[in-house]
């Protein structure tokens, strides 16, 4: 849109301030066709192109198979208890709070990497799906960044805006006015980490190692290339020169990637000394405590977050979930209603509201919430909603409706292990031993981290006289959940059987 008599450069800056990046790029392109050496407009165009594809690199960090299995950083195989996220066990009982495949309790919100955890072997990594509908595991994060860059390049008919192969990096490194915008363009838009790292190194050298921004930029490049210790040195030097919240978060992310949660906690606490009650740092501490299994301490930090930001979605959801699994559905209902008042009307929220209403004995609202959840649920969450409706049916004594709900859950997601387990229990009650055995076997193969399917299958084998199979399965159940009383009783009973033989 051209306005007669208005300066086109002012118009381009106006578009940029109003986040109309397409119009800003078009306006800058016209100016550069007339004067290709206008550095201010050239820099503005690089910033507009960067803003179109830029993501928060502190949050959007998910490890793929290549990042996990091919990681050459050596980590102790048997760390001390409470010092590793890999071997952390939940303080809450699995009988009351379900766990993910990695053994951690399910969190209140879905974060990058929160469902998959960090698989230890290639086999576990391949078995960890991205979603309920997609069996393919998370690929390398570098692949996603490359796809972002190439898609943005193809949108330009005349090829990329800047030809990196012919770029004189040394020339721009000495020009602080446009070097930072150029770095972000290369890093986020083109995803050419080597060129970005070269520019950052030369620009840092040109500033005589006195500009903290370039140290952070160089640390980001090292992190993306997997050079954790080099990135750690750059972030520490930047913090010593100029403490910044984002730098503390980046340094904490490095320690989490190296599976050193206590070091990350120390970084966040140091950051809280410089920035008291900073929300992002408090959330980082709460996430680590949750990953280590300290659920009550995690809820305490999330409450501190709400004291500073009463609309923080993650804190509200995690506190609500903690109250629910602490047998306080009425309190949990208050937090989920708060999310609904904030305008978050997802299927997951209505599903949680339905469960809270049911356990708080507000039956009039339970069915309404579940109906709403089923109406707006997508394929990935439909199976979970039907599974919970099945539990609601068992609670009111309608076994036939529960059976149909679990079947519908399997229709939505054929790999839903909990539904297979519950159908197996219903079949066992009907006396259909072969069908129940098949369902338990399927559930155990899909979710080896669950103790319920192993225990149920073990009980069925013991009743049918297959004591050896029952013994093996109850051992697997106790491996997943050592405090399970019924499994321990069954193991003692089997031991007496074997003594009489």
C-alpha positions as a printed NumPy array, in Angstrom:
array([[  0.   ,   0.   ,   0.   ],
       [  1.645,   3.22 ,  -1.186],
       [  0.536,   6.569,   0.272],
       [  1.41 ,   9.54 ,  -1.989],
       [  3.85 ,  11.928,  -0.426],
       [  5.003,   9.563,   2.356],
       [  8.635,   8.558,   2.668],
       [  8.913,   4.85 ,   1.682],
       [ 11.592,   4.223,   4.356],
       [  9.254,   5.575,   7.043],
       [  6.498,   3.394,   5.597],
       [  8.715,   0.304,   5.812],
       [  9.554,   1.019,   9.456],
       [  5.867,   1.586,  10.17 ],
       [  4.998,  -1.83 ,   8.692],
       [  7.73 ,  -3.435,  10.785],
       [  6.499,  -1.861,  14.027],
       [  2.963,  -3.112,  13.292],
       [  4.294,  -6.654,  12.6  ],
       [  3.212,  -6.525,   8.953],
       [  6.379,  -8.204,   7.772],
       [  5.239,  -9.111,   4.255],
       [  4.397,  -5.495,   3.457],
       [  7.658,  -4.351,   5.091],
       [  9.704,  -6.773,   2.955],
       [  7.915,  -5.669,  -0.219],
       [  8.519,  -2.026,   0.615],
       [ 12.211,  -2.637,   1.376],
       [ 12.617,  -4.599,  -1.863],
       [ 11.339,  -1.645,  -3.899],
       [ 13.738,   0.738,  -2.139],
       [ 16.702,  -1.618,  -2.617],
       [ 15.948,  -1.916,  -6.339],
       [ 16.542,   1.827,  -6.599],
       [ 19.464,   1.989,  -4.14 ],
       [ 21.01 ,  -1.433,  -3.424],
       [ 23.615,   0.046,  -1.037],
       [ 21.146,   1.5  ,   1.498],
       [ 22.391,  -0.25 ,   4.655],
       [ 19.516,   0.842,   6.899],
       [ 16.867,  -0.6  ,   4.557],
       [ 18.987,  -3.715,   3.947],
       [ 19.234,  -4.252,   7.702],
       [ 15.491,  -3.666,   8.132],
       [ 14.701,  -6.283,   5.498],
       [ 16.929,  -8.853,   7.215],
       [ 15.131,  -8.154,  10.511],
       [ 11.705,  -8.539,   8.876],
       [ 12.72 , -11.83 ,   7.233],
       [ 14.09 , -13.05 ,  10.562],
       [ 10.933, -12.143,  12.504],
       [  8.842, -14.29 ,  10.151],
       [ 10.604, -17.524,  11.148],
       [ 12.224, -16.725,  14.497],
       [ 11.339, -19.059,  17.376],
       [ 12.101, -18.912,  21.083],
       [ 15.233, -21.058,  21.146],
       [ 15.074, -21.302,  24.953],
       [ 11.739, -23.163,  24.945],
       [ 11.646, -24.928,  21.572],
       [ 14.26 , -27.524,  22.401],
       [ 13.322, -31.15 ,  21.805],
       [ 15.906, -33.89 ,  21.516],
       [ 15.563, -36.349,  18.661],
       [ 17.116, -39.74 ,  18.086],
       [ 20.288, -38.295,  16.6  ],
       [ 20.679, -35.846,  19.494],
       [ 20.149, -38.509,  22.163],
       [ 21.66 , -41.767,  20.925],
       [ 24.573, -40.256,  19.008],
       [ 25.521, -37.881,  21.822],
       [ 29.251, -38.289,  22.557],
       [ 29.104, -36.575,  25.962],
       [ 29.957, -39.287,  28.489],
       [ 27.592, -39.412,  31.455],
       [ 27.95 , -41.721,  34.441],
       [ 25.836, -44.846,  33.975],
       [ 24.851, -45.132,  37.669],
       [ 24.557, -41.59 ,  39.066],
       [ 23.858, -40.841,  42.713],
       [ 20.149, -40.718,  43.663],
       [ 18.616, -37.3  ,  43.117],
       [ 21.335, -36.062,  40.751],
       [ 20.003, -37.283,  37.392],
       [ 16.793, -36.758,  35.467],
       [ 17.214, -40.117,  33.765],
       [ 17.047, -42.201,  36.918],
       [ 14.712, -39.938,  38.914],
       [ 11.759, -41.659,  40.537],
       [  8.561, -39.971,  41.578],
       [  7.809, -39.416,  45.234],
       [  4.11 , -39.978,  44.493],
       [  2.774, -43.495,  44.13 ],
       [  2.131, -44.747,  40.607],
       [ -1.157, -46.106,  41.894],
       [ -2.399, -42.525,  42.19 ],
       [ -0.363, -40.611,  39.612],
       [  0.53 , -42.207,  36.248],
       [  4.039, -41.968,  34.851],
       [  5.468, -41.51 ,  31.381],
       [  7.557, -44.043,  29.506],
       [ 10.724, -42.621,  31.057],
       [  9.325, -43.215,  34.574],
       [  8.598, -39.568,  35.394],
       [  5.147, -38.482,  36.585],
       [  2.985, -36.893,  33.943],
       [  3.242, -33.109,  34.031],
       [  0.345, -30.683,  33.998],
       [  1.203, -29.354,  30.532],
       [  2.82 , -30.842,  27.471],
       [  6.291, -29.344,  27.057],
       [  9.   , -30.158,  24.519],
       [ 10.434, -33.501,  25.558],
       [  8.149, -33.828,  28.602],
       [  6.346, -36.927,  27.339],
       [  9.253, -38.794,  25.839],
       [ 11.886, -38.114,  28.47 ],
       [ 15.394, -39.077,  27.437],
       [ 15.54 , -42.67 ,  26.121],
       [ 18.711, -44.521,  26.984],
       [ 18.912, -46.865,  24.013],
       [ 18.134, -46.779,  20.312],
       [ 15.344, -49.295,  20.868],
       [ 13.632, -47.07 ,  23.419],
       [ 14.078, -44.015,  21.204],
       [ 12.445, -45.748,  18.258],
       [  9.534, -46.878,  20.43 ],
       [  8.812, -43.348,  21.672],
       [  6.222, -41.794,  19.318],
       [  5.768, -38.108,  18.707],
       [  1.982, -38.18 ,  19.09 ],
       [ -0.822, -40.615,  19.657],
       [ -1.435, -40.856,  15.915],
       [  2.141, -40.826,  14.647],
       [  4.329, -43.812,  15.392],
       [  7.416, -42.12 ,  13.937],
       [  9.69 , -40.853,  16.727],
       [ 11.054, -37.341,  16.975],
       [ 13.75 , -36.827,  14.367],
       [ 16.785, -34.634,  14.857],
       [ 16.034, -31.043,  15.801],
       [ 18.421, -29.818,  13.128],
       [ 16.077, -31.23 ,  10.496],
       [ 13.219, -29.049,  11.719],
       [ 15.351, -25.912,  11.62 ],
       [ 16.533, -26.745,   8.096],
       [ 12.945, -27.146,   6.924],
       [ 12.086, -23.739,   8.376],
       [ 14.949, -22.123,   6.492],
       [ 14.313, -23.759,   3.128],
       [ 10.603, -22.963,   3.242],
       [ 11.347, -19.282,   3.731],
       [ 13.845, -19.306,   0.874],
       [ 11.395, -20.857,  -1.561],
       [  8.902, -18.086,  -0.897],
       [ 11.17 , -15.715,  -2.818],
       [ 10.989, -16.084,  -6.566],
       [ 14.466, -14.7  ,  -7.217],
       [ 16.223, -16.947,  -4.677],
       [ 17.638, -16.048,  -1.26 ],
       [ 17.983, -12.435,  -0.206],
       [ 21.642, -12.846,   0.823],
       [ 24.047, -15.213,  -0.926],
       [ 26.029, -16.547,   2.022],
       [ 28.631, -18.166,  -0.22 ],
       [ 29.729, -14.726,  -1.466],
       [ 29.271, -12.884,   1.839],
       [ 32.335, -11.055,   3.137],
       [ 31.891, -11.869,   6.821],
       [ 34.978,  -9.945,   7.935],
       [ 33.605,  -6.74 ,   6.427],
       [ 30.269,  -6.949,   8.242],
       [ 31.824,  -8.146,  11.52 ],
       [ 33.461,  -4.728,  11.916],
       [ 30.138,  -2.926,  11.393],
       [ 28.197,  -3.249,  14.669],
       [ 25.181,  -1.467,  13.203],
       [ 24.166,  -4.294,  10.924],
       [ 26.205,  -7.268,  12.191],
       [ 23.668,  -8.311,  14.843],
       [ 20.729,  -8.204,  12.44 ],
       [ 22.785, -10.166,   9.917],
       [ 23.672, -12.795,  12.541],
       [ 20.038, -13.372,  13.459],
       [ 19.137, -13.61 ,   9.786],
       [ 21.813, -16.263,   9.164],
       [ 21.038, -18.133,  12.393],
       [ 17.234, -18.232,  12.271],
       [ 16.29 , -17.645,   8.626],
       [ 19.033, -19.428,   6.708],
       [ 19.935, -21.846,   9.53 ],
       [ 23.56 , -21.775,   8.447],
       [ 25.207, -22.305,  11.81 ],
       [ 28.802, -22.388,  10.56 ],
       [ 28.527, -18.986,   8.873],
       [ 26.7  , -17.578,  11.907],
       [ 29.425, -18.906,  14.215],
       [ 32.15 , -17.404,  12.03 ],
       [ 30.406, -14.027,  12.037],
       [ 29.934, -14.141,  15.831],
       [ 33.574, -15.102,  16.425],
       [ 34.932, -12.317,  14.211],
       [ 32.517,  -9.72 ,  15.605],
       [ 33.453, -10.705,  19.172],
       [ 37.107, -10.36 ,  18.273],
       [ 36.426,  -6.954,  16.7  ],
       [ 34.87 ,  -5.759,  19.982],
       [ 37.964,  -6.991,  21.887],
       [ 35.774,  -9.577,  23.681],
       [ 33.86 ,  -6.868,  25.52 ],
       [ 30.363,  -7.317,  24.014],
       [ 28.312,  -9.876,  25.98 ],
       [ 25.73 , -10.143,  23.151],
       [ 28.259, -11.757,  20.822],
       [ 29.319, -14.19 ,  23.533],
       [ 25.71 , -15.327,  23.875],
       [ 25.395, -15.581,  20.086],
       [ 28.562, -17.691,  19.886],
       [ 27.258, -19.879,  22.724],
       [ 24.02 , -20.498,  20.805],
       [ 26.007, -21.653,  17.786],
       [ 28.11 , -23.988,  19.917],
       [ 24.965, -25.395,  21.524],
       [ 23.307, -26.04 ,  18.166],
       [ 26.456, -27.847,  17.007],
       [ 26.51 , -29.995,  20.16 ],
       [ 29.649, -28.378,  21.632],
       [ 28.23 , -28.099,  25.151],
       [ 31.359, -27.223,  27.099],
       [ 32.339, -24.469,  24.657],
       [ 28.819, -23.049,  24.87 ],
       [ 28.988, -23.244,  28.665],
       [ 32.196, -21.184,  28.719],
       [ 30.666, -18.487,  26.486],
       [ 27.457, -18.197,  28.535],
       [ 29.401, -18.036,  31.819],
       [ 31.63 , -15.283,  30.434],
       [ 28.552, -13.363,  29.202],
       [ 26.854, -13.651,  32.616],
       [ 29.993, -12.42 ,  34.373],
       [ 30.04 ,  -9.405,  32.055],
       [ 26.295,  -8.689,  31.918],
       [ 23.735, -10.84 ,  33.805],
       [ 20.671, -11.43 ,  31.623],
       [ 17.649, -13.657,  32.178],
       [ 17.892, -15.336,  28.77 ],
       [ 21.571, -16.158,  29.34 ],
       [ 20.787, -17.886,  32.651],
       [ 18.079, -19.902,  30.885],
       [ 20.47 , -20.882,  28.078],
       [ 23.137, -22.   ,  30.559],
       [ 20.575, -24.006,  32.517],
       [ 19.474, -25.691,  29.302],
       [ 23.055, -26.832,  28.675],
       [ 23.256, -28.512,  32.091],
       [ 19.893, -30.186,  31.516],
       [ 21.16 , -31.535,  28.184],
       [ 24.213, -32.878,  30.054],
       [ 21.855, -34.427,  32.653],
       [ 23.137, -32.257,  35.489],
       [ 19.905, -30.921,  37.054],
       [ 21.599, -29.815,  40.293],
       [ 23.988, -27.605,  38.315],
       [ 21.001, -26.159,  36.412],
       [ 19.241, -25.461,  39.725],
       [ 22.326, -23.609,  40.951],
       [ 22.344, -21.5  ,  37.781],
       [ 18.661, -20.613,  38.182],
       [ 19.163, -19.724,  41.849],
       [ 22.106, -17.508,  40.952],
       [ 19.848, -15.851,  38.382],
       [ 17.153, -15.357,  41.032],
       [ 19.714, -13.536,  43.178],
       [ 20.196, -11.025,  40.35 ],
       [ 16.536, -11.013,  39.243],
       [ 14.402, -11.77 ,  42.334],
       [ 11.095, -13.581,  41.666],
       [ 11.709, -13.717,  37.909],
       [  8.942, -15.915,  36.469],
       [ 10.986, -17.755,  33.823],
       [ 13.671, -18.736,  36.325],
       [ 11.078, -19.886,  38.87 ],
       [  9.408, -22.005,  36.2  ],
       [ 12.776, -23.544,  35.33 ],
       [ 13.33 , -24.524,  38.986],
       [  9.804, -25.949,  39.235],
       [ 10.264, -28.065,  36.09 ],
       [ 13.515, -29.553,  37.374],
       [ 12.002, -30.366,  40.766],
       [  9.099, -32.041,  38.988],
       [ 11.522, -34.051,  36.85 ],
       [ 13.44 , -35.138,  39.972],
       [ 10.206, -36.349,  41.567],
       [  9.931, -33.585,  44.204],
       [  6.303, -32.849,  43.349],
       [  5.418, -30.891,  46.511],
       [  8.469, -28.651,  46.098],
       [  7.61 , -28.178,  42.422],
       [  4.073, -27.093,  43.353],
       [  5.552, -24.611,  45.848],
       [  7.629, -22.94 ,  43.119],
       [  4.639, -22.88 ,  40.759],
       [  2.682, -21.074,  43.485],
       [  5.505, -18.536,  43.685],
       [  5.118, -18.1  ,  39.915],
       [  1.386, -17.405,  40.345],
       [  2.181, -14.815,  43.007],
       [  4.11 , -12.895,  40.333],
       [  1.98 , -13.756,  37.268],
       [ -1.585, -14.816,  38.072],
       [ -2.283, -15.777,  34.438],
       [  0.647, -18.186,  33.942],
       [ -0.973, -21.158,  32.202],
       [  1.697, -23.751,  32.997],
       [  1.717, -22.92 ,  36.715],
       [ -2.084, -23.054,  36.981],
       [ -2.268, -26.377,  35.109],
       [  0.53 , -28.026,  37.121],
       [ -0.88 , -26.922,  40.49 ],
       [ -4.338, -28.106,  39.425],
       [ -2.965, -31.499,  38.449],
       [ -1.009, -31.769,  41.695],
       [ -4.188, -31.117,  43.717],
       [ -6.109, -33.691,  41.653],
       [ -3.611, -36.478,  42.323],
       [ -3.409, -35.403,  45.984],
       [ -7.105, -36.334,  46.302],
       [ -8.28 , -32.727,  46.314],
       [-10.515, -32.514,  43.199],
       [-12.422, -29.497,  44.512],
       [ -9.232, -27.404,  44.661],
       [ -8.134, -28.738,  41.278],
       [-11.494, -27.701,  39.841],
       [-10.856, -24.086,  40.862],
       [ -7.584, -23.942,  38.929],
       [ -9.023, -25.533,  35.794],
       [-12.016, -23.186,  35.908],
       [ -9.519, -20.328,  36.047],
       [ -7.96 , -21.598,  32.815],
       [-11.415, -21.744,  31.245],
       [-12.09 , -18.147,  32.282],
       [ -8.817, -17.131,  30.623],
       [-10.191, -18.353,  27.267],
       [ -8.424, -21.718,  26.984],
       [-11.177, -24.021,  25.724],
       [ -9.238, -27.099,  24.645],
       [-10.461, -30.693,  24.763],
       [ -7.805, -31.523,  27.36 ],
       [ -9.126, -28.824,  29.686],
       [-12.748, -29.963,  29.39 ],
       [-11.601, -33.545,  29.95 ],
       [ -9.833, -32.524,  33.176],
       [-12.844, -30.493,  34.275],
       [-15.053, -33.544,  33.733],
       [-12.791, -35.737,  35.866],
       [-12.639, -33.122,  38.647],
       [-16.423, -32.747,  38.644],
       [-16.877, -36.523,  38.795],
       [-14.535, -37.055,  41.741],
       [-15.954, -33.959,  43.48 ],
       [-19.406, -35.563,  43.062],
       [-20.741, -32.781,  40.852],
       [-22.348, -35.249,  38.482],
       [-24.552, -32.71 ,  36.695],
       [-21.497, -31.022,  35.155],
       [-19.475, -34.165,  34.471],
       [-21.318, -35.371,  31.365],
       [-21.561, -31.82 ,  29.984],
       [-17.783, -31.382,  30.205],
       [-17.066, -34.74 ,  28.582],
       [-19.586, -34.059,  25.791],
       [-17.862, -30.755,  25.104],
       [-14.455, -32.487,  25.131],
       [-15.623, -35.151,  22.666],
       [-17.049, -32.454,  20.385],
       [-13.842, -30.445,  20.03 ],
       [-11.266, -33.228,  20.54 ],
       [ -8.794, -33.907,  17.76 ],
       [ -7.553, -37.36 ,  16.828],
       [ -4.61 , -37.186,  19.252],
       [ -6.757, -36.567,  22.348],
       [ -9.966, -38.388,  21.398],
       [ -8.667, -41.717,  22.725],
       [ -7.864, -40.205,  26.131],
       [-11.316, -38.639,  26.422],
       [-13.094, -41.908,  25.577],
       [-10.857, -43.717,  28.074],
       [-11.9  , -41.33 ,  30.846],
       [-15.574, -41.631,  29.867],
       [-15.071, -45.382,  30.254],
       [-13.825, -44.831,  33.816],
       [-16.851, -42.615,  34.451],
       [-19.087, -45.481,  33.259],
       [-17.358, -47.924,  35.612],
       [-17.93 , -45.47 ,  38.441],
       [-21.699, -45.44 ,  37.871],
       [-21.761, -49.233,  37.388],
       [-22.518, -49.403,  33.639],
       [-20.017, -52.057,  32.567],
       [-21.388, -52.392,  29.026],
       [-21.026, -48.662,  28.371],
       [-17.483, -48.769,  29.785],
       [-16.604, -51.621,  27.421],
       [-17.905, -49.633,  24.447],
       [-15.986, -46.526,  25.535],
       [-12.715, -48.436,  25.787],
       [-13.378, -49.896,  22.347],
       [-13.97 , -46.403,  20.954],
       [-10.719, -45.319,  22.569],
       [ -8.911, -48.066,  20.652],
       [-10.68 , -46.965,  17.469],
       [ -9.239, -43.474,  17.894],
       [ -5.782, -44.747,  18.862],
       [ -4.911, -48.364,  18.234],
       [ -1.862, -48.14 ,  20.529],
       [ -3.677, -47.022,  23.682],
       [ -2.252, -49.484,  26.219],
       [ -4.487, -48.419,  29.142],
       [ -7.629, -49.248,  27.159],
       [ -6.254, -52.676,  26.238],
       [ -5.56 , -53.323,  29.92 ],
       [ -9.05 , -52.285,  31.061],
       [-10.783, -54.305,  28.333],
       [ -8.701, -57.269,  29.483],
       [ -9.991, -56.797,  33.045],
       [-13.594, -56.668,  31.797],
       [-13.056, -59.787,  29.696],
       [-11.543, -61.574,  32.698],
       [-14.624, -60.694,  34.757],
       [-16.793, -62.256,  32.063],
       [-14.687, -65.41 ,  32.182],
       [-13.157, -64.972,  28.704],
       [ -9.647, -66.064,  29.645],
       [ -8.126, -66.227,  26.158],
       [ -9.389, -62.776,  25.152],
       [ -8.203, -61.277,  28.448],
       [ -4.75 , -62.837,  28.005],
       [ -4.474, -61.362,  24.498],
       [ -5.42 , -57.872,  25.708],
       [ -2.961, -58.007,  28.625],
       [ -0.157, -59.156,  26.327],
       [ -0.878, -56.301,  23.924],
       [ -0.944, -53.735,  26.732],
       [  2.341, -55.042,  28.164],
       [  4.069, -54.883,  24.776],
       [  2.813, -51.329,  24.077],
       [  3.583, -49.922,  27.553],
       [  6.29 , -51.916,  29.349],
       [  6.546, -49.072,  31.914],
       [  3.022, -49.764,  33.259],
       [  2.697, -52.057,  36.258],
       [ -1.065, -52.688,  35.933],
       [ -0.965, -54.826,  32.798],
       [  1.898, -56.972,  34.146],
       [  0.088, -57.517,  37.455],
       [ -3.245, -58.33 ,  35.8  ],
       [ -1.605, -60.765,  33.392],
       [  0.285, -62.325,  36.312],
       [ -2.96 , -62.771,  38.275],
       [ -4.618, -64.403,  35.255],
       [ -1.661, -66.761,  34.771],
       [ -1.723, -67.714,  38.45 ],
       [ -5.441, -68.522,  38.318],
       [ -4.965, -70.716,  35.238],
       [ -2.061, -72.612,  36.871],
       [  0.802, -71.108,  34.847],
       [  2.924, -70.288,  37.893],
       [  6.198, -69.698,  36.069],
       [  4.7  , -67.078,  33.743],
       [  2.944, -65.496,  36.705],
       [  6.249, -65.261,  38.599],
       [  8.06 , -63.6  ,  35.683],
       [  5.275, -61.076,  35.168],
       [  4.92 , -60.121,  38.808],
       [  8.67 , -59.451,  38.866],
       [  8.186, -56.994,  35.962],
       [  5.317, -55.349,  37.836],
       [  7.48 , -54.862,  40.923],
       [ 10.334, -53.508,  38.8  ],
       [  8.013, -50.721,  37.597],
       [  6.352, -50.154,  40.98 ],
       [  8.188, -51.78 ,  43.936],
       [  5.65 , -50.535,  46.532],
       [  2.641, -52.234,  44.912],
       [  1.082, -54.24 ,  47.784],
       [ -0.942, -56.66 ,  45.625],
       [  2.112, -57.588,  43.55 ],
       [  4.137, -58.234,  46.703],
       [  1.345, -60.406,  48.116],
       [  1.152, -62.363,  44.857],
       [  4.925, -62.853,  44.883],
       [  4.771, -64.271,  48.432],
       [  1.918, -66.566,  47.413],
       [  3.883, -67.832,  44.411],
       [  6.912, -68.396,  46.65 ],
       [  4.826, -70.649,  48.892],
       [  3.6  , -72.563,  45.831],
       [  7.154, -73.154,  44.658],
       [  8.235, -74.316,  48.13 ],
       [  5.559, -77.033,  48.127],
       [  6.642, -78.352,  44.722]])
